[in-house]
Amino acid sequence: MATFGPEYFQALPIFGVGVGINPSDLHADYLADSPGRIDYFEITAPSARHLGGPTGYAEIRHRRNARSKGFVAMKIPEVAGEKRVLVHSTNINPVYPDPPTAGDLAELAELVEVTRTPWITEDLGVWLMSERHVYPHFMPFPLTDATLVVTAGNVREVQERLGVAFNAEFPPTTLVAGDMHAFDFFAELTRETGCGMCFDVGHVLSYQIARGAAPTSDFHRLPWPYITEIHVAGGGIDLREDGYHYDDTHGDQPIISVCLDMLDEVVRNAPNLRAITLEVFGAKIPARALARIAEIRARPAVAAWLAGTR
């Protein structure tokens, strides 16, 4: 059984700056060869549970983009034959009381072998309503000791079965439930299991807003040696009747400045950071995504990280 933790992540190469997409978001402009533009693709693996109900989520996404000019239909193994691919799962649900099924893990094991991904990334959250998968919508989980015990046990099983690390992504948060600080939850989870943490900038910002804290408040509580990846995406802060909220819209929306400031802070402080992913789910204008990739690369903190001189 592989041993995970900071040493595991430290031994990995820096993958650079890539894009996070669903298979239906692939566009010929992303796939065109251009050194130093897109270093890798983090592709969401559609769950078999999407097939439940009258129309599966994967089919809805396919229909939405089927007639859009320049978009291509490729499965993860096909992309992995040409490009560096990391895998974003919606199959694992480690905070769910029931452990991942053998079928779910078998699908991911095949992708691990094909892509040679060093980890499987997935948001922590409850993705299921009965046996129907509801991605991309999911329920927040209670931040409690009991949830931590369940999650840690499921993460250990996932890592043992797949032979690669699990990368626990910080989820979007509109309300805070439970008596634990979310950063403490992730710190305990990573230390107990050796799994990594994916720091989604917009998701963390939504948590800070939900609890009435500054964007970088309590960052000293984060498990810095375990943060392996950053997710960043377009979005915006909206004022509603019940207060401010961060909407993680992805797509073609611009990245708000506070998210870029938070990204810089993580880049400077995470010693085992290996990847920065711009998520472009549902994007229709690839040129905008490519321009944002270039802007991210040009940020001094990111440029120093890429050059190994931070």
PDB file of C-alpha atoms in Angstrom:
ATOM      1  CA  MET A   1       0.000   0.000   0.000  1.00  0.00           C
ATOM      2  CA  ALA A   2       1.353   3.411  -0.950  1.00  0.00           C
ATOM      3  CA  THR A   3       2.157   5.919   1.769  1.00  0.00           C
ATOM      4  CA  PHE A   4       0.625   9.337   1.254  1.00  0.00           C
ATOM      5  CA  GLY A   5       1.312  12.718   2.799  1.00  0.00           C
ATOM      6  CA  PRO A   6       3.693  15.647   2.186  1.00  0.00           C
ATOM      7  CA  GLU A   7       6.557  13.405   1.058  1.00  0.00           C
ATOM      8  CA  TYR A   8       4.340  11.823  -1.601  1.00  0.00           C
ATOM      9  CA  PHE A   9       3.344  15.221  -2.992  1.00  0.00           C
ATOM     10  CA  GLN A  10       6.842  16.653  -2.712  1.00  0.00           C
ATOM     11  CA  ALA A  11       8.125  13.892  -4.987  1.00  0.00           C
ATOM     12  CA  LEU A  12       5.691  14.816  -7.768  1.00  0.00           C
ATOM     13  CA  PRO A  13       6.631  17.196 -10.576  1.00  0.00           C
ATOM     14  CA  ILE A  14       5.031  20.625 -10.897  1.00  0.00           C
ATOM     15  CA  PHE A  15       2.272  20.183 -13.456  1.00  0.00           C
ATOM     16  CA  GLY A  16       1.864  23.916 -14.055  1.00  0.00           C
ATOM     17  CA  VAL A  17      -1.291  25.793 -15.042  1.00  0.00           C
ATOM     18  CA  GLY A  18      -4.154  23.899 -16.664  1.00  0.00           C
ATOM     19  CA  VAL A  19      -7.876  23.968 -17.314  1.00  0.00           C
ATOM     20  CA  GLY A  20     -10.638  22.129 -15.490  1.00  0.00           C
ATOM     21  CA  ILE A  21     -13.433  21.011 -17.788  1.00  0.00           C
ATOM     22  CA  ASN A  22     -16.238  18.577 -18.358  1.00  0.00           C
ATOM     23  CA  PRO A  23     -15.739  16.359 -21.435  1.00  0.00           C
ATOM     24  CA  SER A  24     -18.393  18.409 -23.254  1.00  0.00           C
ATOM     25  CA  ASP A  25     -16.388  21.621 -22.652  1.00  0.00           C
ATOM     26  CA  LEU A  26     -13.463  20.530 -24.813  1.00  0.00           C
ATOM     27  CA  HIS A  27     -12.711  22.884 -27.679  1.00  0.00           C
ATOM     28  CA  ALA A  28     -10.245  22.617 -30.524  1.00  0.00           C
ATOM     29  CA  ASP A  29      -8.531  25.841 -29.383  1.00  0.00           C
ATOM     30  CA  TYR A  30      -7.694  24.233 -26.030  1.00  0.00           C
ATOM     31  CA  LEU A  31      -6.295  21.133 -27.703  1.00  0.00           C
ATOM     32  CA  ALA A  32      -4.096  23.005 -30.185  1.00  0.00           C
ATOM     33  CA  ASP A  33      -0.416  22.608 -29.388  1.00  0.00           C
ATOM     34  CA  SER A  34       1.140  25.729 -27.943  1.00  0.00           C
ATOM     35  CA  PRO A  35       4.035  25.361 -25.470  1.00  0.00           C
ATOM     36  CA  GLY A  36       3.491  27.101 -22.164  1.00  0.00           C
ATOM     37  CA  ARG A  37      -0.214  27.722 -22.690  1.00  0.00           C
ATOM     38  CA  ILE A  38      -2.211  24.827 -21.195  1.00  0.00           C
ATOM     39  CA  ASP A  39      -0.025  22.401 -19.276  1.00  0.00           C
ATOM     40  CA  TYR A  40      -2.703  19.825 -18.475  1.00  0.00           C
ATOM     41  CA  PHE A  41      -6.435  19.113 -18.522  1.00  0.00           C
ATOM     42  CA  GLU A  42      -8.299  18.248 -15.334  1.00  0.00           C
ATOM     43  CA  ILE A  43     -11.363  16.469 -16.661  1.00  0.00           C
ATOM     44  CA  THR A  44     -14.464  15.588 -14.679  1.00  0.00           C
ATOM     45  CA  ALA A  45     -15.269  11.887 -14.800  1.00  0.00           C
ATOM     46  CA  PRO A  46     -19.043  11.505 -15.269  1.00  0.00           C
ATOM     47  CA  SER A  47     -20.536   9.178 -12.674  1.00  0.00           C
ATOM     48  CA  ALA A  48     -22.551   6.172 -13.765  1.00  0.00           C
ATOM     49  CA  ARG A  49     -25.196   7.471 -11.373  1.00  0.00           C
ATOM     50  CA  HIS A  50     -25.840  10.318 -13.820  1.00  0.00           C
ATOM     51  CA  LEU A  51     -27.749   7.780 -15.873  1.00  0.00           C
ATOM     52  CA  GLY A  52     -30.556   7.672 -13.314  1.00  0.00           C
ATOM     53  CA  GLY A  53     -33.725   9.663 -13.938  1.00  0.00           C
ATOM     54  CA  PRO A  54     -35.278  10.616 -17.274  1.00  0.00           C
ATOM     55  CA  THR A  55     -32.175  12.427 -18.564  1.00  0.00           C
ATOM     56  CA  GLY A  56     -28.658  12.064 -17.201  1.00  0.00           C
ATOM     57  CA  TYR A  57     -26.468  15.096 -16.486  1.00  0.00           C
ATOM     58  CA  ALA A  58     -23.872  13.945 -19.005  1.00  0.00           C
ATOM     59  CA  GLU A  59     -26.515  13.851 -21.744  1.00  0.00           C
ATOM     60  CA  ILE A  60     -27.760  17.316 -20.819  1.00  0.00           C
ATOM     61  CA  ARG A  61     -24.237  18.697 -21.079  1.00  0.00           C
ATOM     62  CA  HIS A  62     -23.723  16.970 -24.413  1.00  0.00           C
ATOM     63  CA  ARG A  63     -26.918  18.425 -25.849  1.00  0.00           C
ATOM     64  CA  ARG A  64     -26.009  21.906 -24.641  1.00  0.00           C
ATOM     65  CA  ASN A  65     -22.727  21.952 -26.523  1.00  0.00           C
ATOM     66  CA  ALA A  66     -23.415  19.526 -29.374  1.00  0.00           C
ATOM     67  CA  ARG A  67     -23.999  22.234 -31.972  1.00  0.00           C
ATOM     68  CA  SER A  68     -21.467  24.785 -30.743  1.00  0.00           C
ATOM     69  CA  LYS A  69     -18.753  25.465 -33.293  1.00  0.00           C
ATOM     70  CA  GLY A  70     -15.334  24.132 -32.410  1.00  0.00           C
ATOM     71  CA  PHE A  71     -16.379  21.915 -29.501  1.00  0.00           C
ATOM     72  CA  VAL A  72     -15.281  18.312 -29.764  1.00  0.00           C
ATOM     73  CA  ALA A  73     -16.532  15.078 -28.245  1.00  0.00           C
ATOM     74  CA  MET A  74     -13.651  13.215 -26.608  1.00  0.00           C
ATOM     75  CA  LYS A  75     -13.554  10.843 -23.676  1.00  0.00           C
ATOM     76  CA  ILE A  76     -10.878  11.007 -20.998  1.00  0.00           C
ATOM     77  CA  PRO A  77      -8.790   8.096 -22.401  1.00  0.00           C
ATOM     78  CA  GLU A  78      -8.717   9.811 -25.800  1.00  0.00           C
ATOM     79  CA  VAL A  79      -7.481  13.102 -24.339  1.00  0.00           C
ATOM     80  CA  ALA A  80      -4.957  11.248 -22.183  1.00  0.00           C
ATOM     81  CA  GLY A  81      -3.477   9.763 -25.342  1.00  0.00           C
ATOM     82  CA  GLU A  82      -2.434  13.256 -26.442  1.00  0.00           C
ATOM     83  CA  LYS A  83      -2.303  15.478 -23.343  1.00  0.00           C
ATOM     84  CA  ARG A  84      -1.467  15.401 -19.649  1.00  0.00           C
ATOM     85  CA  VAL A  85      -4.691  14.605 -17.788  1.00  0.00           C
ATOM     86  CA  LEU A  86      -5.649  14.860 -14.127  1.00  0.00           C
ATOM     87  CA  VAL A  87      -8.967  13.414 -12.980  1.00  0.00           C
ATOM     88  CA  HIS A  88     -11.753  15.220 -11.135  1.00  0.00           C
ATOM     89  CA  SER A  89     -14.247  12.727  -9.770  1.00  0.00           C
ATOM     90  CA  THR A  90     -17.901  12.945  -8.803  1.00  0.00           C
ATOM     91  CA  ASN A  91     -18.012   9.270  -7.779  1.00  0.00           C
ATOM     92  CA  ILE A  92     -16.503   9.099  -4.315  1.00  0.00           C
ATOM     93  CA  ASN A  93     -18.656  11.126  -1.906  1.00  0.00           C
ATOM     94  CA  PRO A  94     -16.402  10.435   1.103  1.00  0.00           C
ATOM     95  CA  VAL A  95     -18.532  12.469   3.528  1.00  0.00           C
ATOM     96  CA  TYR A  96     -21.570  10.332   2.599  1.00  0.00           C
ATOM     97  CA  PRO A  97     -22.321   7.707   5.280  1.00  0.00           C
ATOM     98  CA  ASP A  98     -22.121   4.809   2.819  1.00  0.00           C
ATOM     99  CA  PRO A  99     -18.669   4.053   1.399  1.00  0.00           C
ATOM    100  CA  PRO A 100     -18.010   4.320  -2.352  1.00  0.00           C
ATOM    101  CA  THR A 101     -19.293   1.324  -4.284  1.00  0.00           C
ATOM    102  CA  ALA A 102     -17.005  -1.194  -5.922  1.00  0.00           C
ATOM    103  CA  GLY A 103     -18.390  -0.168  -9.311  1.00  0.00           C
ATOM    104  CA  ASP A 104     -17.630   3.508  -8.760  1.00  0.00           C
ATOM    105  CA  LEU A 105     -14.080   2.738  -7.681  1.00  0.00           C
ATOM    106  CA  ALA A 106     -13.546   0.320 -10.570  1.00  0.00           C
ATOM    107  CA  GLU A 107     -14.362   3.101 -13.064  1.00  0.00           C
ATOM    108  CA  LEU A 108     -11.893   5.430 -11.371  1.00  0.00           C
ATOM    109  CA  ALA A 109      -9.226   2.725 -11.182  1.00  0.00           C
ATOM    110  CA  GLU A 110      -9.390   2.408 -14.972  1.00  0.00           C
ATOM    111  CA  LEU A 111      -8.945   6.190 -15.356  1.00  0.00           C
ATOM    112  CA  VAL A 112      -6.011   6.182 -12.944  1.00  0.00           C
ATOM    113  CA  GLU A 113      -4.300   3.545 -15.071  1.00  0.00           C
ATOM    114  CA  VAL A 114      -5.007   5.329 -18.367  1.00  0.00           C
ATOM    115  CA  THR A 115      -4.133   8.870 -17.263  1.00  0.00           C
ATOM    116  CA  ARG A 116      -1.423   8.066 -14.684  1.00  0.00           C
ATOM    117  CA  THR A 117      -2.930  10.809 -12.545  1.00  0.00           C
ATOM    118  CA  PRO A 118      -1.190  11.105  -9.149  1.00  0.00           C
ATOM    119  CA  TRP A 119      -4.440  11.948  -7.358  1.00  0.00           C
ATOM    120  CA  ILE A 120      -8.209  12.004  -7.708  1.00  0.00           C
ATOM    121  CA  THR A 121      -9.749  15.379  -6.863  1.00  0.00           C
ATOM    122  CA  GLU A 122     -13.311  15.713  -5.576  1.00  0.00           C
ATOM    123  CA  ASP A 123     -15.261  18.342  -3.656  1.00  0.00           C
ATOM    124  CA  LEU A 124     -16.293  17.264  -0.184  1.00  0.00           C
ATOM    125  CA  GLY A 125     -20.080  17.300  -0.136  1.00  0.00           C
ATOM    126  CA  VAL A 126     -23.161  15.097  -0.353  1.00  0.00           C
ATOM    127  CA  TRP A 127     -23.700  14.359  -4.035  1.00  0.00           C
ATOM    128  CA  LEU A 128     -26.542  11.860  -3.728  1.00  0.00           C
ATOM    129  CA  MET A 129     -30.305  12.072  -3.170  1.00  0.00           C
ATOM    130  CA  SER A 130     -31.187   8.453  -2.540  1.00  0.00           C
ATOM    131  CA  GLU A 131     -29.323   6.813  -5.436  1.00  0.00           C
ATOM    132  CA  ARG A 132     -29.685   9.730  -7.866  1.00  0.00           C
ATOM    133  CA  HIS A 133     -26.524  11.705  -8.505  1.00  0.00           C
ATOM    134  CA  VAL A 134     -27.218  15.463  -8.459  1.00  0.00           C
ATOM    135  CA  TYR A 135     -23.877  16.890  -9.692  1.00  0.00           C
ATOM    136  CA  PRO A 136     -23.116  19.791 -10.026  1.00  0.00           C
ATOM    137  CA  HIS A 137     -25.496  20.551  -7.156  1.00  0.00           C
ATOM    138  CA  PHE A 138     -24.768  19.039  -3.783  1.00  0.00           C
ATOM    139  CA  MET A 139     -25.537  19.594  -0.134  1.00  0.00           C
ATOM    140  CA  PRO A 140     -23.015  20.973   2.368  1.00  0.00           C
ATOM    141  CA  PHE A 141     -21.935  18.553   5.047  1.00  0.00           C
ATOM    142  CA  PRO A 142     -21.891  19.142   8.823  1.00  0.00           C
ATOM    143  CA  LEU A 143     -18.453  20.045  10.144  1.00  0.00           C
ATOM    144  CA  THR A 144     -18.386  17.661  13.105  1.00  0.00           C
ATOM    145  CA  ASP A 145     -16.125  15.029  14.634  1.00  0.00           C
ATOM    146  CA  ALA A 146     -18.560  12.313  13.512  1.00  0.00           C
ATOM    147  CA  THR A 147     -18.376  13.487   9.896  1.00  0.00           C
ATOM    148  CA  LEU A 148     -14.588  13.592  10.123  1.00  0.00           C
ATOM    149  CA  VAL A 149     -14.437   9.956  11.286  1.00  0.00           C
ATOM    150  CA  VAL A 150     -16.672   8.805   8.411  1.00  0.00           C
ATOM    151  CA  THR A 151     -14.789  10.869   5.831  1.00  0.00           C
ATOM    152  CA  ALA A 152     -11.360   9.713   6.979  1.00  0.00           C
ATOM    153  CA  GLY A 153     -12.416   6.080   6.820  1.00  0.00           C
ATOM    154  CA  ASN A 154     -13.795   6.439   3.314  1.00  0.00           C
ATOM    155  CA  VAL A 155     -10.728   8.363   2.102  1.00  0.00           C
ATOM    156  CA  ARG A 156      -8.418   5.645   3.419  1.00  0.00           C
ATOM    157  CA  GLU A 157     -10.403   3.002   1.543  1.00  0.00           C
ATOM    158  CA  VAL A 158     -10.358   5.043  -1.668  1.00  0.00           C
ATOM    159  CA  GLN A 159      -6.593   5.551  -1.503  1.00  0.00           C
ATOM    160  CA  GLU A 160      -5.975   1.877  -0.736  1.00  0.00           C
ATOM    161  CA  ARG A 161      -8.168   0.735  -3.622  1.00  0.00           C
ATOM    162  CA  LEU A 162      -6.907   3.242  -6.202  1.00  0.00           C
ATOM    163  CA  GLY A 163      -3.239   3.382  -5.209  1.00  0.00           C
ATOM    164  CA  VAL A 164      -3.113   7.170  -5.612  1.00  0.00           C
ATOM    165  CA  ALA A 165      -3.879  10.034  -3.256  1.00  0.00           C
ATOM    166  CA  PHE A 166      -7.314  11.505  -2.773  1.00  0.00           C
ATOM    167  CA  ASN A 167      -7.381  15.286  -3.164  1.00  0.00           C
ATOM    168  CA  ALA A 168     -10.105  16.711  -0.927  1.00  0.00           C
ATOM    169  CA  GLU A 169     -11.477  19.874  -2.501  1.00  0.00           C
ATOM    170  CA  PHE A 170     -12.856  22.633  -0.308  1.00  0.00           C
ATOM    171  CA  PRO A 171     -16.551  22.910  -1.260  1.00  0.00           C
ATOM    172  CA  PRO A 172     -18.708  25.966  -1.967  1.00  0.00           C
ATOM    173  CA  THR A 173     -20.445  27.135   1.191  1.00  0.00           C
ATOM    174  CA  THR A 174     -23.629  29.163   1.458  1.00  0.00           C
ATOM    175  CA  LEU A 175     -24.249  28.233   5.083  1.00  0.00           C
ATOM    176  CA  VAL A 176     -22.069  26.796   7.833  1.00  0.00           C
ATOM    177  CA  ALA A 177     -23.242  23.712   9.718  1.00  0.00           C
ATOM    178  CA  GLY A 178     -21.496  21.986  12.598  1.00  0.00           C
ATOM    179  CA  ASP A 179     -19.154  23.026  15.383  1.00  0.00           C
ATOM    180  CA  MET A 180     -15.764  22.634  13.685  1.00  0.00           C
ATOM    181  CA  HIS A 181     -13.847  25.271  11.776  1.00  0.00           C
ATOM    182  CA  ALA A 182     -13.644  24.076   8.160  1.00  0.00           C
ATOM    183  CA  PHE A 183      -9.891  24.656   8.031  1.00  0.00           C
ATOM    184  CA  ASP A 184      -9.477  22.486  11.141  1.00  0.00           C
ATOM    185  CA  PHE A 185     -11.609  19.782   9.515  1.00  0.00           C
ATOM    186  CA  PHE A 186      -9.338  19.729   6.463  1.00  0.00           C
ATOM    187  CA  ALA A 187      -6.218  19.857   8.626  1.00  0.00           C
ATOM    188  CA  GLU A 188      -7.331  16.833  10.641  1.00  0.00           C
ATOM    189  CA  LEU A 189      -8.477  14.932   7.546  1.00  0.00           C
ATOM    190  CA  THR A 190      -5.213  15.431   5.669  1.00  0.00           C
ATOM    191  CA  ARG A 191      -3.053  14.532   8.679  1.00  0.00           C
ATOM    192  CA  GLU A 192      -5.069  11.418   9.515  1.00  0.00           C
ATOM    193  CA  THR A 193      -5.172  10.040   5.971  1.00  0.00           C
ATOM    194  CA  GLY A 194      -2.237  11.654   4.143  1.00  0.00           C
ATOM    195  CA  CYS A 195      -4.632  12.892   1.459  1.00  0.00           C
ATOM    196  CA  GLY A 196      -4.106  16.208  -0.287  1.00  0.00           C
ATOM    197  CA  MET A 197      -6.201  19.348  -0.193  1.00  0.00           C
ATOM    198  CA  CYS A 198      -7.425  21.189  -3.253  1.00  0.00           C
ATOM    199  CA  PHE A 199      -7.846  24.850  -2.353  1.00  0.00           C
ATOM    200  CA  ASP A 200     -10.703  26.185  -4.464  1.00  0.00           C
ATOM    201  CA  VAL A 201     -10.315  29.944  -4.116  1.00  0.00           C
ATOM    202  CA  GLY A 202     -13.951  30.844  -4.816  1.00  0.00           C
ATOM    203  CA  HIS A 203     -15.228  28.083  -2.551  1.00  0.00           C
ATOM    204  CA  VAL A 204     -13.060  29.259   0.333  1.00  0.00           C
ATOM    205  CA  LEU A 205     -14.186  32.837  -0.283  1.00  0.00           C
ATOM    206  CA  SER A 206     -17.814  31.701  -0.079  1.00  0.00           C
ATOM    207  CA  TYR A 207     -17.062  30.085   3.297  1.00  0.00           C
ATOM    208  CA  GLN A 208     -15.381  33.208   4.615  1.00  0.00           C
ATOM    209  CA  ILE A 209     -18.343  35.355   3.528  1.00  0.00           C
ATOM    210  CA  ALA A 210     -20.828  32.880   5.027  1.00  0.00           C
ATOM    211  CA  ARG A 211     -19.163  33.148   8.420  1.00  0.00           C
ATOM    212  CA  GLY A 212     -18.563  36.901   8.216  1.00  0.00           C
ATOM    213  CA  ALA A 213     -14.780  36.710   8.015  1.00  0.00           C
ATOM    214  CA  ALA A 214     -12.129  38.423   5.892  1.00  0.00           C
ATOM    215  CA  PRO A 215     -10.989  36.501   2.769  1.00  0.00           C
ATOM    216  CA  THR A 216      -7.692  35.346   4.308  1.00  0.00           C
ATOM    217  CA  SER A 217      -8.861  35.106   7.924  1.00  0.00           C
ATOM    218  CA  ASP A 218      -7.503  32.081   9.835  1.00  0.00           C
ATOM    219  CA  PHE A 219      -5.254  30.989   6.983  1.00  0.00           C
ATOM    220  CA  HIS A 220      -2.732  29.953   9.651  1.00  0.00           C
ATOM    221  CA  ARG A 221      -5.053  27.001  10.384  1.00  0.00           C
ATOM    222  CA  LEU A 222      -4.762  25.571   6.877  1.00  0.00           C
ATOM    223  CA  PRO A 223      -2.733  22.353   6.344  1.00  0.00           C
ATOM    224  CA  TRP A 224      -0.169  24.070   4.096  1.00  0.00           C
ATOM    225  CA  PRO A 225       2.095  21.021   3.436  1.00  0.00           C
ATOM    226  CA  TYR A 226      -0.934  19.083   2.135  1.00  0.00           C
ATOM    227  CA  ILE A 227      -2.251  21.709  -0.303  1.00  0.00           C
ATOM    228  CA  THR A 228      -1.432  20.269  -3.712  1.00  0.00           C
ATOM    229  CA  GLU A 229      -3.714  22.116  -6.082  1.00  0.00           C
ATOM    230  CA  ILE A 230      -5.528  25.435  -6.523  1.00  0.00           C
ATOM    231  CA  HIS A 231      -8.821  25.844  -8.359  1.00  0.00           C
ATOM    232  CA  VAL A 232      -9.823  29.283  -9.578  1.00  0.00           C
ATOM    233  CA  ALA A 233     -12.763  30.310 -11.751  1.00  0.00           C
ATOM    234  CA  GLY A 234     -14.967  33.138 -12.877  1.00  0.00           C
ATOM    235  CA  GLY A 235     -17.606  34.426 -10.509  1.00  0.00           C
ATOM    236  CA  GLY A 236     -18.953  37.397  -8.628  1.00  0.00           C
ATOM    237  CA  ILE A 237     -20.135  38.697  -5.260  1.00  0.00           C
ATOM    238  CA  ASP A 238     -23.845  39.499  -5.149  1.00  0.00           C
ATOM    239  CA  LEU A 239     -25.913  41.299  -2.531  1.00  0.00           C
ATOM    240  CA  ARG A 240     -29.180  39.539  -1.750  1.00  0.00           C
ATOM    241  CA  GLU A 241     -31.840  39.954   0.912  1.00  0.00           C
ATOM    242  CA  ASP A 242     -29.922  37.720   3.319  1.00  0.00           C
ATOM    243  CA  GLY A 243     -26.517  39.315   2.685  1.00  0.00           C
ATOM    244  CA  TYR A 244     -23.504  38.917   0.423  1.00  0.00           C
ATOM    245  CA  HIS A 245     -22.826  35.703  -1.469  1.00  0.00           C
ATOM    246  CA  TYR A 246     -20.100  34.551  -3.813  1.00  0.00           C
ATOM    247  CA  ASP A 247     -21.452  32.907  -6.972  1.00  0.00           C
ATOM    248  CA  ASP A 248     -18.981  30.434  -8.444  1.00  0.00           C
ATOM    249  CA  THR A 249     -20.252  30.698 -12.012  1.00  0.00           C
ATOM    250  CA  HIS A 250     -17.198  29.398 -13.940  1.00  0.00           C
ATOM    251  CA  GLY A 251     -17.816  29.687 -17.690  1.00  0.00           C
ATOM    252  CA  ASP A 252     -16.791  32.925 -19.343  1.00  0.00           C
ATOM    253  CA  GLN A 253     -17.107  35.140 -16.268  1.00  0.00           C
ATOM    254  CA  PRO A 254     -14.030  37.118 -15.145  1.00  0.00           C
ATOM    255  CA  ILE A 255     -12.069  36.199 -12.030  1.00  0.00           C
ATOM    256  CA  ILE A 256     -12.699  38.818  -9.366  1.00  0.00           C
ATOM    257  CA  SER A 257      -9.638  40.536  -7.927  1.00  0.00           C
ATOM    258  CA  VAL A 258      -9.992  39.198  -4.382  1.00  0.00           C
ATOM    259  CA  CYS A 259      -9.818  35.641  -5.739  1.00  0.00           C
ATOM    260  CA  LEU A 260      -6.549  36.439  -7.521  1.00  0.00           C
ATOM    261  CA  ASP A 261      -5.157  37.945  -4.302  1.00  0.00           C
ATOM    262  CA  MET A 262      -6.093  34.777  -2.419  1.00  0.00           C
ATOM    263  CA  LEU A 263      -4.500  32.662  -5.148  1.00  0.00           C
ATOM    264  CA  ASP A 264      -1.226  34.562  -4.700  1.00  0.00           C
ATOM    265  CA  GLU A 265      -1.344  33.953  -0.951  1.00  0.00           C
ATOM    266  CA  VAL A 266      -1.728  30.204  -1.405  1.00  0.00           C
ATOM    267  CA  VAL A 267       1.007  30.034  -4.051  1.00  0.00           C
ATOM    268  CA  ARG A 268       3.420  31.764  -1.669  1.00  0.00           C
ATOM    269  CA  ASN A 269       2.646  29.517   1.307  1.00  0.00           C
ATOM    270  CA  ALA A 270       1.911  25.991   0.035  1.00  0.00           C
ATOM    271  CA  PRO A 271       5.294  24.231  -0.222  1.00  0.00           C
ATOM    272  CA  ASN A 272       3.935  21.200  -2.107  1.00  0.00           C
ATOM    273  CA  LEU A 273       1.669  23.010  -4.559  1.00  0.00           C
ATOM    274  CA  ARG A 274       1.763  21.104  -7.831  1.00  0.00           C
ATOM    275  CA  ALA A 275      -1.065  22.450 -10.012  1.00  0.00           C
ATOM    276  CA  ILE A 276      -3.183  25.544 -10.626  1.00  0.00           C
ATOM    277  CA  THR A 277      -6.425  24.827 -12.460  1.00  0.00           C
ATOM    278  CA  LEU A 278      -8.647  27.397 -14.162  1.00  0.00           C
ATOM    279  CA  GLU A 279     -12.104  25.837 -14.212  1.00  0.00           C
ATOM    280  CA  VAL A 280     -14.092  26.667 -17.344  1.00  0.00           C
ATOM    281  CA  PHE A 281     -17.203  24.535 -17.004  1.00  0.00           C
ATOM    282  CA  GLY A 282     -19.752  25.694 -19.566  1.00  0.00           C
ATOM    283  CA  ALA A 283     -17.421  28.259 -21.166  1.00  0.00           C
ATOM    284  CA  LYS A 284     -18.398  29.244 -24.711  1.00  0.00           C
ATOM    285  CA  ILE A 285     -15.555  31.636 -25.585  1.00  0.00           C
ATOM    286  CA  PRO A 286     -12.233  29.738 -25.420  1.00  0.00           C
ATOM    287  CA  ALA A 287     -10.209  32.877 -26.161  1.00  0.00           C
ATOM    288  CA  ARG A 288     -11.231  34.307 -22.809  1.00  0.00           C
ATOM    289  CA  ALA A 289     -10.095  31.213 -20.949  1.00  0.00           C
ATOM    290  CA  LEU A 290      -6.773  31.210 -22.793  1.00  0.00           C
ATOM    291  CA  ALA A 291      -6.268  34.890 -21.963  1.00  0.00           C
ATOM    292  CA  ARG A 292      -6.943  34.175 -18.283  1.00  0.00           C
ATOM    293  CA  ILE A 293      -4.442  31.327 -18.322  1.00  0.00           C
ATOM    294  CA  ALA A 294      -1.840  33.795 -19.611  1.00  0.00           C
ATOM    295  CA  GLU A 295      -2.803  36.336 -16.945  1.00  0.00           C
ATOM    296  CA  ILE A 296      -2.467  33.748 -14.185  1.00  0.00           C
ATOM    297  CA  ARG A 297       0.944  32.695 -15.480  1.00  0.00           C
ATOM    298  CA  ALA A 298       2.090  36.320 -15.528  1.00  0.00           C
ATOM    299  CA  ARG A 299       1.304  36.989 -11.881  1.00  0.00           C
ATOM    300  CA  PRO A 300       4.655  37.387 -10.061  1.00  0.00           C
ATOM    301  CA  ALA A 301       3.883  34.753  -7.418  1.00  0.00           C
ATOM    302  CA  VAL A 302       2.826  32.210 -10.050  1.00  0.00           C
ATOM    303  CA  ALA A 303       5.742  32.996 -12.359  1.00  0.00           C
ATOM    304  CA  ALA A 304       8.166  32.449  -9.492  1.00  0.00           C
ATOM    305  CA  TRP A 305       6.460  29.168  -8.602  1.00  0.00           C
ATOM    306  CA  LEU A 306       6.649  27.945 -12.191  1.00  0.00           C
ATOM    307  CA  ALA A 307      10.311  28.918 -12.379  1.00  0.00           C
ATOM    308  CA  GLY A 308      11.084  27.237  -9.048  1.00  0.00           C
ATOM    309  CA  THR A 309      12.330  30.501  -7.535  1.00  0.00           C
ATOM    310  CA  ARG A 310       9.565  31.460  -5.079  1.00  0.00           C
TER     311      ARG A 310
END
